Coordinates of C-alpha atoms and ligand atoms in Angstrom, one line a residue:
Chain W
X1 CA 116.1 95.6 72.0
X2 CA 112.8 97.1 71.1
X3 CA 110.5 97.4 74.0
X4 CA 107.7 95.8 72.1
X5 CA 109.7 92.6 72.3
X6 CA 110.0 92.6 76.1
X7 CA 108.1 89.3 76.4
X8 CA 110.7 87.4 74.4
X9 CA 113.8 88.8 76.1
X10 CA 116.2 86.3 77.7
X11 CA 115.3 86.1 81.3
X12 CA 118.7 87.2 82.7
X13 CA 119.1 90.0 80.2
X14 CA 118.8 93.6 81.3
X15 CA 115.7 95.3 80.1
X16 CA 115.7 99.0 79.3
X17 CA 114.5 101.2 82.1
X18 CA 111.6 103.3 80.8
X19 CA 111.9 107.1 80.8
X20 CA 111.8 108.2 84.4
X21 CA 108.8 110.5 84.0
X22 CA 106.7 107.8 82.3
X23 CA 107.4 105.2 84.9
X24 CA 106.9 107.7 87.8
X25 CA 103.6 108.9 86.3
X26 CA 102.5 105.2 86.0
X27 CA 103.4 104.7 89.7
X28 CA 101.6 107.9 90.7
X29 CA 98.5 106.8 88.8
X30 CA 98.6 103.5 90.5
X31 CA 99.1 105.2 93.9
X32 CA 96.2 107.6 93.3
X33 CA 94.0 104.7 92.3
X34 CA 94.9 102.6 95.3
X35 CA 94.3 105.5 97.7
X36 CA 91.1 106.7 96.2
X37 CA 89.5 103.3 95.8
X38 CA 90.0 102.5 99.5
X39 CA 86.8 102.4 101.4
X40 CA 88.4 104.3 104.2
X41 CA 89.3 107.2 101.9
X42 CA 85.8 107.3 100.6
X43 CA 84.4 107.3 104.1
X44 CA 86.6 110.2 105.1
X45 CA 85.4 112.1 102.0
X46 CA 81.8 111.3 102.8
X47 CA 82.2 112.7 106.3
X48 CA 83.7 115.9 104.9
X49 CA 80.8 116.1 102.4
X50 CA 78.3 115.8 105.2
X51 CA 79.7 118.8 107.2
X52 CA 78.2 121.5 104.8
X53 CA 74.9 119.6 104.8
X54 CA 74.8 119.8 108.6
X55 CA 75.8 123.5 108.8
X56 CA 73.4 124.4 106.0
X57 CA 70.5 122.5 107.5
X58 CA 71.2 124.0 111.0
X59 CA 71.3 127.5 109.6
X60 CA 68.2 126.9 107.6
X61 CA 66.2 125.6 110.5
X62 CA 67.4 128.4 112.8
X63 CA 66.4 131.1 110.3
X64 CA 63.3 129.4 109.0
X65 CA 61.2 132.0 110.8
X66 CA 63.0 134.8 108.9
X67 CA 65.4 135.8 111.7
X68 CA 69.2 135.9 111.3
X69 CA 71.9 133.7 112.8
X70 CA 73.3 134.6 116.2
X71 CA 73.8 138.2 117.1
X72 CA 75.6 139.3 114.0
X73 CA 78.9 137.4 113.3
X74 CA 80.1 136.2 116.7
X75 CA 79.9 132.5 115.7
X76 CA 82.1 130.8 113.2
X77 CA 83.2 133.0 110.3
X78 CA 80.8 133.7 107.5
X79 CA 77.8 131.8 109.1
X80 CA 75.8 135.0 109.3
X81 CA 76.1 135.7 105.6
X82 CA 74.8 132.3 104.5
X83 CA 71.1 133.2 104.6
X84 CA 71.7 136.0 102.2
X85 CA 74.0 134.1 99.9
X86 CA 74.4 130.4 99.7
X87 CA 77.9 130.8 98.4
X88 CA 79.0 131.8 101.9
X89 CA 78.3 128.2 103.0
X90 CA 81.5 127.3 101.1
X91 CA 83.6 129.8 103.1
X92 CA 81.8 128.9 106.4
X93 CA 82.2 125.1 105.8
X94 CA 86.0 125.5 105.1
X95 CA 86.3 127.7 108.2
X96 CA 84.6 125.1 110.3
X97 CA 86.4 122.0 108.9
X98 CA 89.9 123.6 108.6
X99 CA 90.9 123.5 112.3
X100 CA 90.4 119.8 112.9
X101 CA 88.2 117.8 110.5
X102 CA 90.0 118.5 107.2
X103 CA 93.5 118.1 108.6
X104 CA 92.5 115.0 110.5
X105 CA 91.6 113.2 107.2
X106 CA 95.0 114.4 105.8
X107 CA 96.7 113.0 108.9
X108 CA 95.0 109.7 108.4
X109 CA 96.0 109.4 104.7
X110 CA 99.6 110.8 105.2
X111 CA 100.2 108.7 108.4
X112 CA 99.2 105.5 106.6
X113 CA 101.1 106.3 103.4
X114 CA 104.3 104.3 104.2
X115 CA 103.5 102.6 107.5
X116 CA 100.2 101.1 106.1
X117 CA 102.2 99.5 103.3
X118 CA 104.7 98.2 105.8
X119 CA 102.1 96.7 108.1
X120 CA 100.4 95.1 105.1
X121 CA 103.8 93.8 103.9
X122 CA 103.2 95.3 100.5
X123 CA 106.1 97.7 101.0
X124 CA 108.7 95.0 100.6
X125 CA 107.1 94.0 97.3
X126 CA 107.0 97.6 96.0
X127 CA 110.7 97.9 96.9
X128 CA 111.8 94.7 95.2
X129 CA 109.7 95.6 92.1
X130 CA 111.8 97.9 92.4
X131 CA 109.9 101.1 92.9
X132 CA 112.9 102.9 94.3
X133 CA 112.7 104.4 97.8
X134 CA 113.0 108.1 96.9
X135 CA 110.5 107.7 94.0
X136 CA 108.0 105.9 96.2
X137 CA 108.3 108.6 98.8
X138 CA 107.8 111.4 96.3
X139 CA 104.8 109.5 94.8
X140 CA 103.3 109.1 98.2
X141 CA 103.8 112.8 99.0
X142 CA 102.2 113.9 95.8
X143 CA 99.3 111.6 96.4
X144 CA 98.7 113.0 99.9
X145 CA 98.8 116.5 98.3
X146 CA 96.3 115.4 95.7
X147 CA 94.1 114.1 98.6
X148 CA 94.4 117.5 100.3
X149 CA 93.0 119.1 97.2
X150 CA 90.3 116.5 96.7
X151 CA 89.2 116.7 100.4
X152 CA 89.0 120.5 100.2
X153 CA 87.1 120.4 97.0
X154 CA 84.7 117.9 98.4
X155 CA 83.9 120.3 101.3
X156 CA 83.6 123.2 98.9
X157 CA 81.5 121.5 96.2
X158 CA 79.2 119.9 98.8
X159 CA 78.8 123.4 100.4
X160 CA 78.1 125.0 97.0
X161 CA 75.5 122.4 96.2
X162 CA 73.8 122.6 99.6
X163 CA 74.0 126.4 99.5
X164 CA 72.4 126.6 96.1
X165 CA 69.5 124.3 97.3
X166 CA 68.8 125.9 100.6
X167 CA 69.6 129.6 100.1
X168 CA 69.5 132.3 97.5
X169 CA 72.6 132.9 95.4
X170 CA 73.7 136.2 94.1
X171 CA 76.3 139.0 94.2
X172 CA 78.9 138.7 96.9
X173 CA 79.7 141.4 99.4
X174 CA 83.4 141.2 100.2
X175 CA 84.8 141.7 103.7
X176 CA 85.9 145.1 102.6
X177 CA 82.3 146.0 101.8
X178 CA 82.6 146.1 98.0
X179 CA 80.3 143.9 95.8
X180 CA 81.5 141.5 93.2
X181 CA 79.4 139.4 90.8
X182 CA 78.4 135.8 91.7
X183 CA 80.7 134.4 89.0
X184 CA 83.7 136.3 90.5
X185 CA 82.6 135.0 93.9
X186 CA 82.7 131.4 92.6
X187 CA 86.2 132.1 91.3
X188 CA 87.3 133.4 94.7
X189 CA 85.8 130.3 96.3
X190 CA 87.9 128.1 93.9
X191 CA 91.0 130.1 94.8
X192 CA 90.2 129.8 98.5
X193 CA 89.9 126.0 98.1
X194 CA 93.3 125.8 96.4
X195 CA 94.9 127.9 99.2
X196 CA 93.3 125.9 101.9
X197 CA 94.5 122.7 100.2
X198 CA 98.0 124.2 100.1
X199 CA 97.8 125.0 103.8
X200 CA 97.7 121.3 104.5
X201 CA 101.1 120.6 102.7
X202 CA 103.1 121.0 105.9
X203 CA 101.0 118.6 107.8
X204 CA 101.1 116.2 104.9
X205 CA 104.9 116.2 105.1
X206 CA 104.9 115.8 108.9
X207 CA 102.5 112.8 108.5
X208 CA 104.7 111.2 105.9
X209 CA 107.7 111.6 108.1
X210 CA 105.8 109.9 111.0
X211 CA 104.8 107.2 108.6
X212 CA 108.4 106.3 107.9
X213 CA 109.1 105.9 111.7
X214 CA 106.9 102.9 112.4
X215 CA 105.7 99.7 110.7
X216 CA 102.2 100.2 112.1
X217 CA 99.7 102.2 110.0
X218 CA 97.4 102.7 113.0
X219 CA 100.2 104.1 115.1
X220 CA 101.3 106.5 112.4
X221 CA 97.8 107.7 111.8
X222 CA 97.1 108.2 115.5
X223 CA 100.4 109.9 116.1
X224 CA 99.9 112.4 113.2
X225 CA 96.4 113.2 114.3
X226 CA 97.6 113.5 117.9
X227 CA 100.3 115.9 116.8
X228 CA 97.8 118.0 114.9
X229 CA 95.5 118.3 118.0
X230 CA 98.5 119.0 120.2
X231 CA 99.6 121.8 117.9
X232 CA 96.1 123.2 117.7
X233 CA 96.0 123.3 121.5
X234 CA 99.4 124.9 121.8
X235 CA 98.2 127.5 119.3
X236 CA 95.2 128.4 121.5
X237 CA 97.3 129.0 124.6
X238 CA 98.0 132.8 124.7
X239 CA 101.0 132.4 127.0
X240 CA 102.8 130.6 124.2
X241 CA 102.3 133.3 121.6
X242 CA 106.1 133.5 121.1
X243 CA 106.0 130.1 119.3
X244 CA 102.7 130.5 117.6
X245 CA 104.1 131.9 114.3
X246 CA 106.1 128.7 113.9
X247 CA 103.1 126.4 114.3
X248 CA 101.9 125.0 110.9
X249 CA 98.2 125.9 111.5
X250 CA 99.0 129.5 112.6
X251 CA 98.0 131.2 109.3
X252 CA 95.4 128.7 108.2
X253 CA 92.5 131.1 108.6
X254 CA 94.2 133.7 106.4
X255 CA 92.3 132.3 103.4
X256 CA 89.6 134.9 104.3
X257 CA 91.9 137.6 103.1
X258 CA 91.0 136.4 99.6
X259 CA 87.6 137.8 100.3
X260 CA 88.9 141.3 100.6
X261 CA 89.0 143.9 97.9
X262 CA 91.8 144.1 96.9
X263 CA 93.3 140.8 98.2
X264 CA 95.5 140.9 101.3
X265 CA 98.4 138.6 100.3
X266 CA 100.7 139.1 103.3
X267 CA 99.4 136.4 105.6
X268 CA 98.7 134.0 102.8
X269 CA 102.3 134.4 101.7
X270 CA 103.4 133.7 105.2
X271 CA 101.2 130.7 105.4
X272 CA 102.5 129.2 102.1
X273 CA 106.1 130.0 103.2
X274 CA 105.5 128.2 106.5
X275 CA 104.1 125.2 104.6
X276 CA 107.1 125.2 102.3
X277 CA 109.4 125.2 105.3
X278 CA 107.6 122.3 107.0
X279 CA 107.6 120.4 103.7
X280 CA 111.3 120.9 103.3
X281 CA 112.2 120.0 106.9
X282 CA 109.9 117.0 107.3
X283 CA 110.3 115.9 103.7
X284 CA 114.1 115.8 104.2
X285 CA 113.7 113.9 107.4
X286 CA 111.3 111.4 105.8
X287 CA 113.9 111.0 103.0
X288 CA 116.8 110.5 105.4
X289 CA 114.8 108.0 107.4
X290 CA 113.1 106.0 104.6
X291 CA 116.1 105.7 102.3
X292 CA 118.3 104.1 105.1
X293 CA 115.6 102.2 106.9
X294 CA 115.7 98.4 107.2
X295 CA 112.5 97.1 105.8
X296 CA 111.8 94.0 107.7
X297 CA 108.0 94.1 107.8
Chain N
X1 CA 129.6 78.3 85.4
X2 CA 128.6 81.8 86.5
X3 CA 127.2 82.5 89.9
X4 CA 123.8 84.1 90.1
X5 CA 124.2 84.9 93.7
X6 CA 127.5 85.4 95.4
X7 CA 128.1 86.6 98.9
X8 CA 131.3 87.1 100.9
X9 CA 131.3 87.4 104.6
X10 CA 127.7 88.6 104.5
X11 CA 126.7 89.5 108.1
X12 CA 123.7 91.0 109.7
X13 CA 123.1 92.1 113.2
X14 CA 119.7 93.6 113.8
X15 CA 119.5 96.6 116.0
X16 CA 120.0 95.4 119.6
X17 CA 120.0 91.7 118.6
X18 CA 122.5 89.0 118.2
X19 CA 124.0 88.0 114.8
X20 CA 121.1 86.8 112.6
X21 CA 123.5 86.0 109.7
X22 CA 127.2 85.4 110.4
X23 CA 129.9 85.7 107.7
X24 CA 128.0 83.9 105.0
X25 CA 129.8 82.8 101.8
X26 CA 127.2 81.6 99.4
X27 CA 127.5 80.7 95.7
X28 CA 124.4 79.9 93.7
X29 CA 125.2 78.6 90.3
X30 CA 123.3 79.7 87.2
X31 CA 120.5 77.3 86.3
X32 CA 120.4 75.5 89.6
X33 CA 117.4 75.0 91.9
X34 CA 119.1 76.0 95.0
X35 CA 117.7 74.9 98.3
X36 CA 118.5 77.2 101.2
X37 CA 117.8 75.0 104.1
X38 CA 117.7 75.7 107.8
X39 CA 115.5 75.5 110.9
X40 CA 113.3 78.5 111.8
X41 CA 115.4 81.4 113.0
X42 CA 118.5 80.3 111.2
X43 CA 118.8 83.4 109.1
X44 CA 117.2 82.5 105.8
X45 CA 114.8 85.4 105.5
X46 CA 117.5 87.8 106.8
X47 CA 119.8 86.6 104.0
X48 CA 117.1 87.1 101.4
X49 CA 116.3 90.6 102.7
X50 CA 119.9 91.5 102.3
X51 CA 120.0 90.0 98.8
X52 CA 116.9 92.1 97.8
X53 CA 118.3 95.4 99.2
X54 CA 115.6 95.6 101.9
X55 CA 118.0 95.7 104.8
X56 CA 121.6 96.8 104.9
X57 CA 124.3 94.2 105.7
X58 CA 126.3 94.9 108.8
X59 CA 129.4 93.6 107.0
X60 CA 130.3 91.7 103.8
X61 CA 129.2 92.0 100.2
X62 CA 126.6 90.5 98.0
X63 CA 126.3 90.2 94.2
X64 CA 123.0 89.3 92.5
X65 CA 122.9 88.7 88.7
X66 CA 126.2 90.5 88.5
X67 CA 125.2 93.6 90.3
X68 CA 126.2 94.7 93.8
X69 CA 123.5 94.9 96.4
X70 CA 122.9 97.4 98.0
X71 CA 123.5 99.7 95.0
X72 CA 122.4 98.1 91.8
X73 CA 118.8 97.4 92.8
X74 CA 117.4 99.4 89.8
X75 CA 119.2 97.2 87.2
X76 CA 119.1 93.9 89.2
X77 CA 115.7 93.6 90.8
X78 CA 113.6 93.9 87.6
X79 CA 115.2 90.5 86.6
X80 CA 114.4 89.0 90.0
X81 CA 111.0 87.6 91.0
X82 CA 110.6 87.3 94.7
X83 CA 108.3 85.9 97.3
X84 CA 109.5 86.9 100.7
X85 CA 108.0 85.8 103.9
X86 CA 104.7 85.0 102.4
X87 CA 102.5 87.0 100.0
X88 CA 101.3 90.5 100.8
X89 CA 98.3 91.8 98.9
X90 CA 95.9 94.7 98.8
X91 CA 92.8 92.9 100.1
X92 CA 90.4 95.3 98.6
X93 CA 91.9 95.0 95.1
X94 CA 91.2 92.1 92.8
X95 CA 94.0 89.6 92.0
X96 CA 94.4 91.3 88.6
X97 CA 94.6 94.8 90.1
X98 CA 97.2 93.6 92.6
X99 CA 99.4 92.4 89.9
X100 CA 98.9 95.6 87.9
X101 CA 99.9 97.6 90.9
X102 CA 103.2 95.7 91.4
X103 CA 103.9 95.8 87.6
X104 CA 103.5 99.6 87.6
X105 CA 106.2 99.8 90.3
X106 CA 108.7 98.0 87.9
X107 CA 110.8 100.6 86.0
X108 CA 111.3 98.2 83.1
X109 CA 107.7 97.0 82.7
X110 CA 106.2 98.0 79.4
X111 CA 102.7 99.4 79.9
X112 CA 101.7 98.3 76.4
X113 CA 102.2 94.6 77.3
X114 CA 100.9 94.9 80.9
X115 CA 97.5 93.5 80.3
X116 CA 98.7 90.4 78.5
X117 CA 101.6 89.8 80.9
X118 CA 99.2 90.1 83.9
X119 CA 96.8 87.7 82.3
X120 CA 99.6 85.3 81.4
X121 CA 100.9 85.3 85.0
X122 CA 97.4 84.7 86.4
X123 CA 97.0 81.8 84.0
X124 CA 100.3 80.3 84.8
X125 CA 99.3 79.9 88.5
X126 CA 95.8 78.9 87.7
X127 CA 94.1 82.0 89.1
X128 CA 92.3 83.2 86.0
X129 CA 88.9 82.1 87.3
X130 CA 89.4 84.2 90.5
X131 CA 91.2 87.1 88.8
X132 CA 88.5 89.7 89.4
X133 CA 87.6 88.7 92.9
X134 CA 88.9 90.8 95.8
X135 CA 92.1 89.3 97.1
X136 CA 90.9 89.3 100.7
X137 CA 88.5 86.5 99.6
X138 CA 91.3 84.3 98.5
X139 CA 92.4 81.2 100.4
X140 CA 96.0 81.1 101.7
X141 CA 97.0 78.8 98.8
X142 CA 95.5 81.3 96.3
X143 CA 97.3 84.2 97.9
X144 CA 100.5 82.3 97.7
X145 CA 99.9 81.6 94.1
X146 CA 99.1 85.2 93.4
X147 CA 102.4 86.1 95.1
X148 CA 104.1 83.7 92.7
X149 CA 102.2 85.3 89.8
X150 CA 103.7 88.7 90.8
X151 CA 107.1 87.1 90.6
X152 CA 106.3 85.8 87.1
X153 CA 105.2 89.1 85.5
X154 CA 108.4 89.4 83.6
X155 CA 110.9 86.9 82.3
X156 CA 113.2 86.5 85.3
X157 CA 116.9 85.5 85.6
X158 CA 116.3 84.5 89.2
X159 CA 113.4 83.5 91.3
X160 CA 113.8 83.9 95.1
X161 CA 111.1 82.0 97.0
X162 CA 111.2 82.2 100.8
X163 CA 109.4 79.2 102.3
X164 CA 106.8 79.2 99.5
X165 CA 104.9 76.3 100.9
X166 CA 104.7 77.6 104.5
X167 CA 101.2 77.3 106.0
X168 CA 99.8 75.4 103.0
X169 CA 98.0 72.1 103.2
X170 CA 99.6 69.1 101.5
X171 CA 97.6 69.7 98.3
X172 CA 98.7 73.4 98.2
X173 CA 102.3 72.3 98.8
X174 CA 102.1 69.9 95.9
X175 CA 100.8 72.6 93.6
X176 CA 103.5 75.0 94.6
X177 CA 106.2 72.4 94.2
X178 CA 104.9 71.4 90.8
X179 CA 105.0 75.1 89.8
X180 CA 108.6 75.5 91.0
X181 CA 109.6 72.4 89.1
X182 CA 108.0 73.7 85.9
X183 CA 109.8 77.1 86.3
X184 CA 113.1 75.4 86.9
X185 CA 112.6 73.2 83.8
X186 CA 112.4 76.5 81.8
X187 CA 115.9 77.1 83.0
X188 CA 115.2 79.9 85.5
X189 CA 117.6 79.8 88.5
X190 CA 115.5 79.2 91.6
X191 CA 116.6 80.1 95.1
X192 CA 114.2 78.3 97.4
X193 CA 114.4 78.6 101.2
X194 CA 112.8 76.0 103.4
X195 CA 112.9 74.4 106.8
X196 CA 111.7 71.1 105.2
X197 CA 114.4 68.7 104.3
X198 CA 112.2 66.6 102.1
X199 CA 111.1 69.6 100.2
X200 CA 114.7 70.5 99.3
X201 CA 115.4 66.9 98.5
X202 CA 112.3 66.7 96.2
X203 CA 112.9 69.8 94.1
X204 CA 116.5 71.0 94.4
X205 CA 119.7 70.4 92.6
X206 CA 121.9 72.3 95.0
X207 CA 121.6 73.1 98.6
X208 CA 123.1 75.2 101.4
X209 CA 122.4 74.4 105.0
X210 CA 122.1 77.1 107.6
X211 CA 122.0 76.8 111.4
X212 CA 122.1 79.8 113.8
X213 CA 123.1 82.2 111.2
X214 CA 126.0 80.1 110.0
X215 CA 126.5 78.3 106.8
X216 CA 127.2 74.6 107.6
X217 CA 127.6 73.2 104.1
X218 CA 126.8 73.9 100.5
X219 CA 127.0 72.0 97.2
X220 CA 125.0 69.8 94.8
X221 CA 122.5 67.7 96.6
X222 CA 123.8 64.5 94.9
X223 CA 127.3 65.3 95.9
X224 CA 126.4 65.9 99.5
X225 CA 124.4 62.7 99.6
X226 CA 127.2 60.8 98.0
X227 CA 129.5 61.9 100.8
X228 CA 127.7 59.4 103.0
X229 CA 127.3 55.8 102.2
X230 CA 123.7 54.4 102.0
X231 CA 122.4 51.5 104.1
X232 CA 121.8 47.9 103.1
X233 CA 118.1 47.4 103.7
X234 CA 116.1 44.1 103.9
X235 CA 112.4 44.2 104.1
X236 CA 111.1 41.0 105.6
X237 CA 108.5 39.4 107.9
X238 CA 111.4 37.5 109.5
X239 CA 113.7 40.3 110.8
X240 CA 115.3 38.2 113.6
X241 CA 116.5 35.5 111.3
X242 CA 117.6 38.0 108.7
X243 CA 119.7 39.9 111.2
X244 CA 121.3 36.7 112.5
X245 CA 122.1 35.4 109.0
X246 CA 123.5 38.7 107.8
X247 CA 125.8 38.9 110.9
X248 CA 126.9 35.3 110.2
X249 CA 127.7 36.3 106.6
X250 CA 130.1 39.0 107.9
X251 CA 128.0 42.1 107.3
X252 CA 128.7 44.9 109.8
X253 CA 126.4 47.2 111.7
X254 CA 123.3 45.0 111.5
X255 CA 120.3 46.5 113.3
X256 CA 116.6 45.9 113.3
X257 CA 114.4 49.0 113.0
X258 CA 111.2 49.7 114.7
X259 CA 109.4 49.1 111.4
X260 CA 110.8 45.6 111.1
X261 CA 113.3 46.6 108.5
X262 CA 116.8 45.2 108.9
X263 CA 119.5 47.6 108.0
X264 CA 123.3 47.2 107.8
X265 CA 126.4 48.8 106.4
X266 CA 126.7 48.0 102.7
X267 CA 129.2 45.2 102.1
X268 CA 132.5 45.9 100.3
X269 CA 132.9 45.7 96.5
X270 CA 134.1 42.1 96.6
X271 CA 130.7 40.9 97.9
X272 CA 127.9 40.5 95.3
X273 CA 124.6 41.7 96.7
X274 CA 122.8 39.0 94.8
X275 CA 124.8 36.3 96.7
X276 CA 123.8 37.8 100.0
X277 CA 120.2 37.8 99.0
X278 CA 120.4 34.2 97.8
X279 CA 122.0 33.2 101.2
X280 CA 119.1 34.8 103.1
X281 CA 116.5 33.0 101.0
X282 CA 118.4 29.7 101.4
X283 CA 118.4 30.3 105.2
X284 CA 114.6 30.4 105.1
X285 CA 114.2 34.2 105.3
X286 CA 111.2 35.5 103.3
X287 CA 112.6 38.6 101.5
X288 CA 110.2 41.2 100.3
X289 CA 112.7 43.9 99.5
X290 CA 116.5 44.0 99.3
X291 CA 119.0 46.6 98.3
X292 CA 121.2 49.5 99.2
X293 CA 119.1 52.6 99.8
X294 CA 120.6 55.9 98.6
X295 CA 121.7 58.2 101.4
X296 CA 119.2 61.0 102.0
X297 CA 120.0 64.6 102.4
X298 CA 119.2 64.1 106.1
X299 CA 121.8 61.3 106.3
X300 CA 124.3 63.7 104.7
X301 CA 123.3 66.5 107.1
X302 CA 123.8 64.3 110.1
X303 CA 127.0 62.8 108.8
X304 CA 128.5 66.2 107.9
X305 CA 127.5 68.1 111.0
X306 CA 127.3 65.5 113.6
X307 CA 124.0 66.8 114.8
X308 CA 120.4 66.2 114.0
X309 CA 118.3 68.5 112.0
X310 CA 116.1 70.0 114.7
X311 CA 113.3 72.0 113.2
X312 CA 112.1 73.2 116.5
X313 CA 114.5 76.2 116.3
Ligands
ADP1 N1 113.3 92.5 112.3 C1 114.0 91.8 113.2 N2 114.6 92.4 114.3 C2 115.3 91.7 115.1 N3 115.7 90.4 115.0 C3 115.2 89.8 114.0 C4 114.3 90.4 113.0 N4 114.0 89.5 112.0 C5 114.6 88.4 112.4 N5 115.3 88.5 113.5 C6 116.1 87.5 114.2 O1 117.1 87.0 113.3 C7 117.3 85.6 113.4 C8 117.1 85.0 112.0 O2 115.7 85.2 111.6 P1 115.2 84.9 110.2 O3 116.2 85.4 109.2 O4 113.8 85.3 110.1 O5 115.3 83.3 110.1 P2 114.5 82.2 109.2 O6 114.0 83.0 108.0 O7 115.6 81.2 108.8 O8 113.5 81.6 110.0 C9 116.3 85.1 114.4 O9 117.0 85.0 115.6 C10 115.3 86.2 114.5 O10 114.7 86.3 115.8
MG2 MG1 112.0 83.0 107.4

């Protein structure tokens, strides 16, 4: 049977299954389209894009009379450097959104991934298509990862644009005190964005696992965001420092090590390793749960 | 004749619940329009979920289109179109994009023919004019038809339709039934669940009746109905005289219905119905209608089970 003749095949006859990669990519494309065309996703991205505008405007107003921000670097990281170089708005915005805002949007998208389809009833139709449970789960996870990257880039690009409009751009002074060209600085910013996006992989897997536990999208989203906030609170209690290295946000701020000369890779490696562990553990848990789950919604 | 669906001892107990389906032995012959009849809560949807690999049976086996479920979903389900417990759509996507989404999830769907197949499915259910509107603006009937269109994206060996007319107005019900008849006329085996006796009677060739998770009876609709004898029925403005005369003529079980119809057990083969009719007319009874009414599925149901078909469930 040639595939071009699919339309004339006998109804009961088996049709050839397309190559796995081609079908999976088609499903992924569909998933990305469905996720990114949702009004909710766009609203989340709009909120993220607004954060650099707020920070940039606030810094601009405060320093409009020629002064500098705060007393020299006690506020959020990189804020003080913004007036000299708009590129630092990228790093400052990522530093401001990374603890809660950015992961919250990831929690919403990851938590809704399976549970949202279940509560809408569309999950049963995807499964009888049949999308395949493992494949659907993988496609969902990759989609959340792509969202992590897009969300981070939205913050970074919005910050770059706002920084360019409100502040001078130029050579970048690294944390180590050396100077690199503006172009090299932009490359660093891109690298930082990728590392920040990768930092969210563990949370994405956690959210996906939560999403397999319930048939209510709202419950899964709220639970994932609740877990995120709980973990951030635990991470800020000094008496619990024994468990801190195991919390997924522990090394998130290590992205600033990419602004040293030379790079400090150690904490970034630890961060990525921790994200890999969370992905492995919660990815496996999500697989175990989802592939054996009774889909009755 | 090969069986499109075959189950042996299929059983499901939901977590913490009682038996939803209890040792079901079901055989759906190829080419049939199979009515899966039962009051609400009798286990129809649960059975369908097991057949589609959505839930795992507690016990028993199921084969669909020759493949074992659970297990052979990847080769079986592309040949099955299903509407389970009503349609489910992405409200913010157009009807066309909804179908494209479901088609992309099918491992056997050819992307090169996707546009034409989606358009053909929309056309088949009469949704072409609304194809590019967001699905959330659709009426329930339109959503139901879009769900049916998703089941028609590919040539199918089996259509599983779980209460496809549920919640629809009479016009919507007629549309869906007409579609089901058309599909069946193409030779597709249709497995149709319903809690409406007359729906099954109108469109199905075979039926299985469920109650409280148990299979009560299954077989060709005609055969089940033939198992019960029909009733001799006289439509007349003079029911009293008709009843008296029939009794005098030796007809058994004469009764006058609330609607003025006189019914009785059909006479034996040695009595000509024409003679009975002539005798009534000679006796001064004005006869509007006279004949033996075919037994309905409901008669068969009552005769075979000894209980009424209580939809209250
Ligand atoms: N997800 C579920 N969890 C627990 N019990 C359920 C679930 N779905 C259905 N049931 C129970 O199983 C029985 C059969 O239900 P169902 O298969 O939906 O019947 P039908 O489709 O014939 O109306 C009912 O008693 C119902 O309450
Ligand atoms: Mg049901």
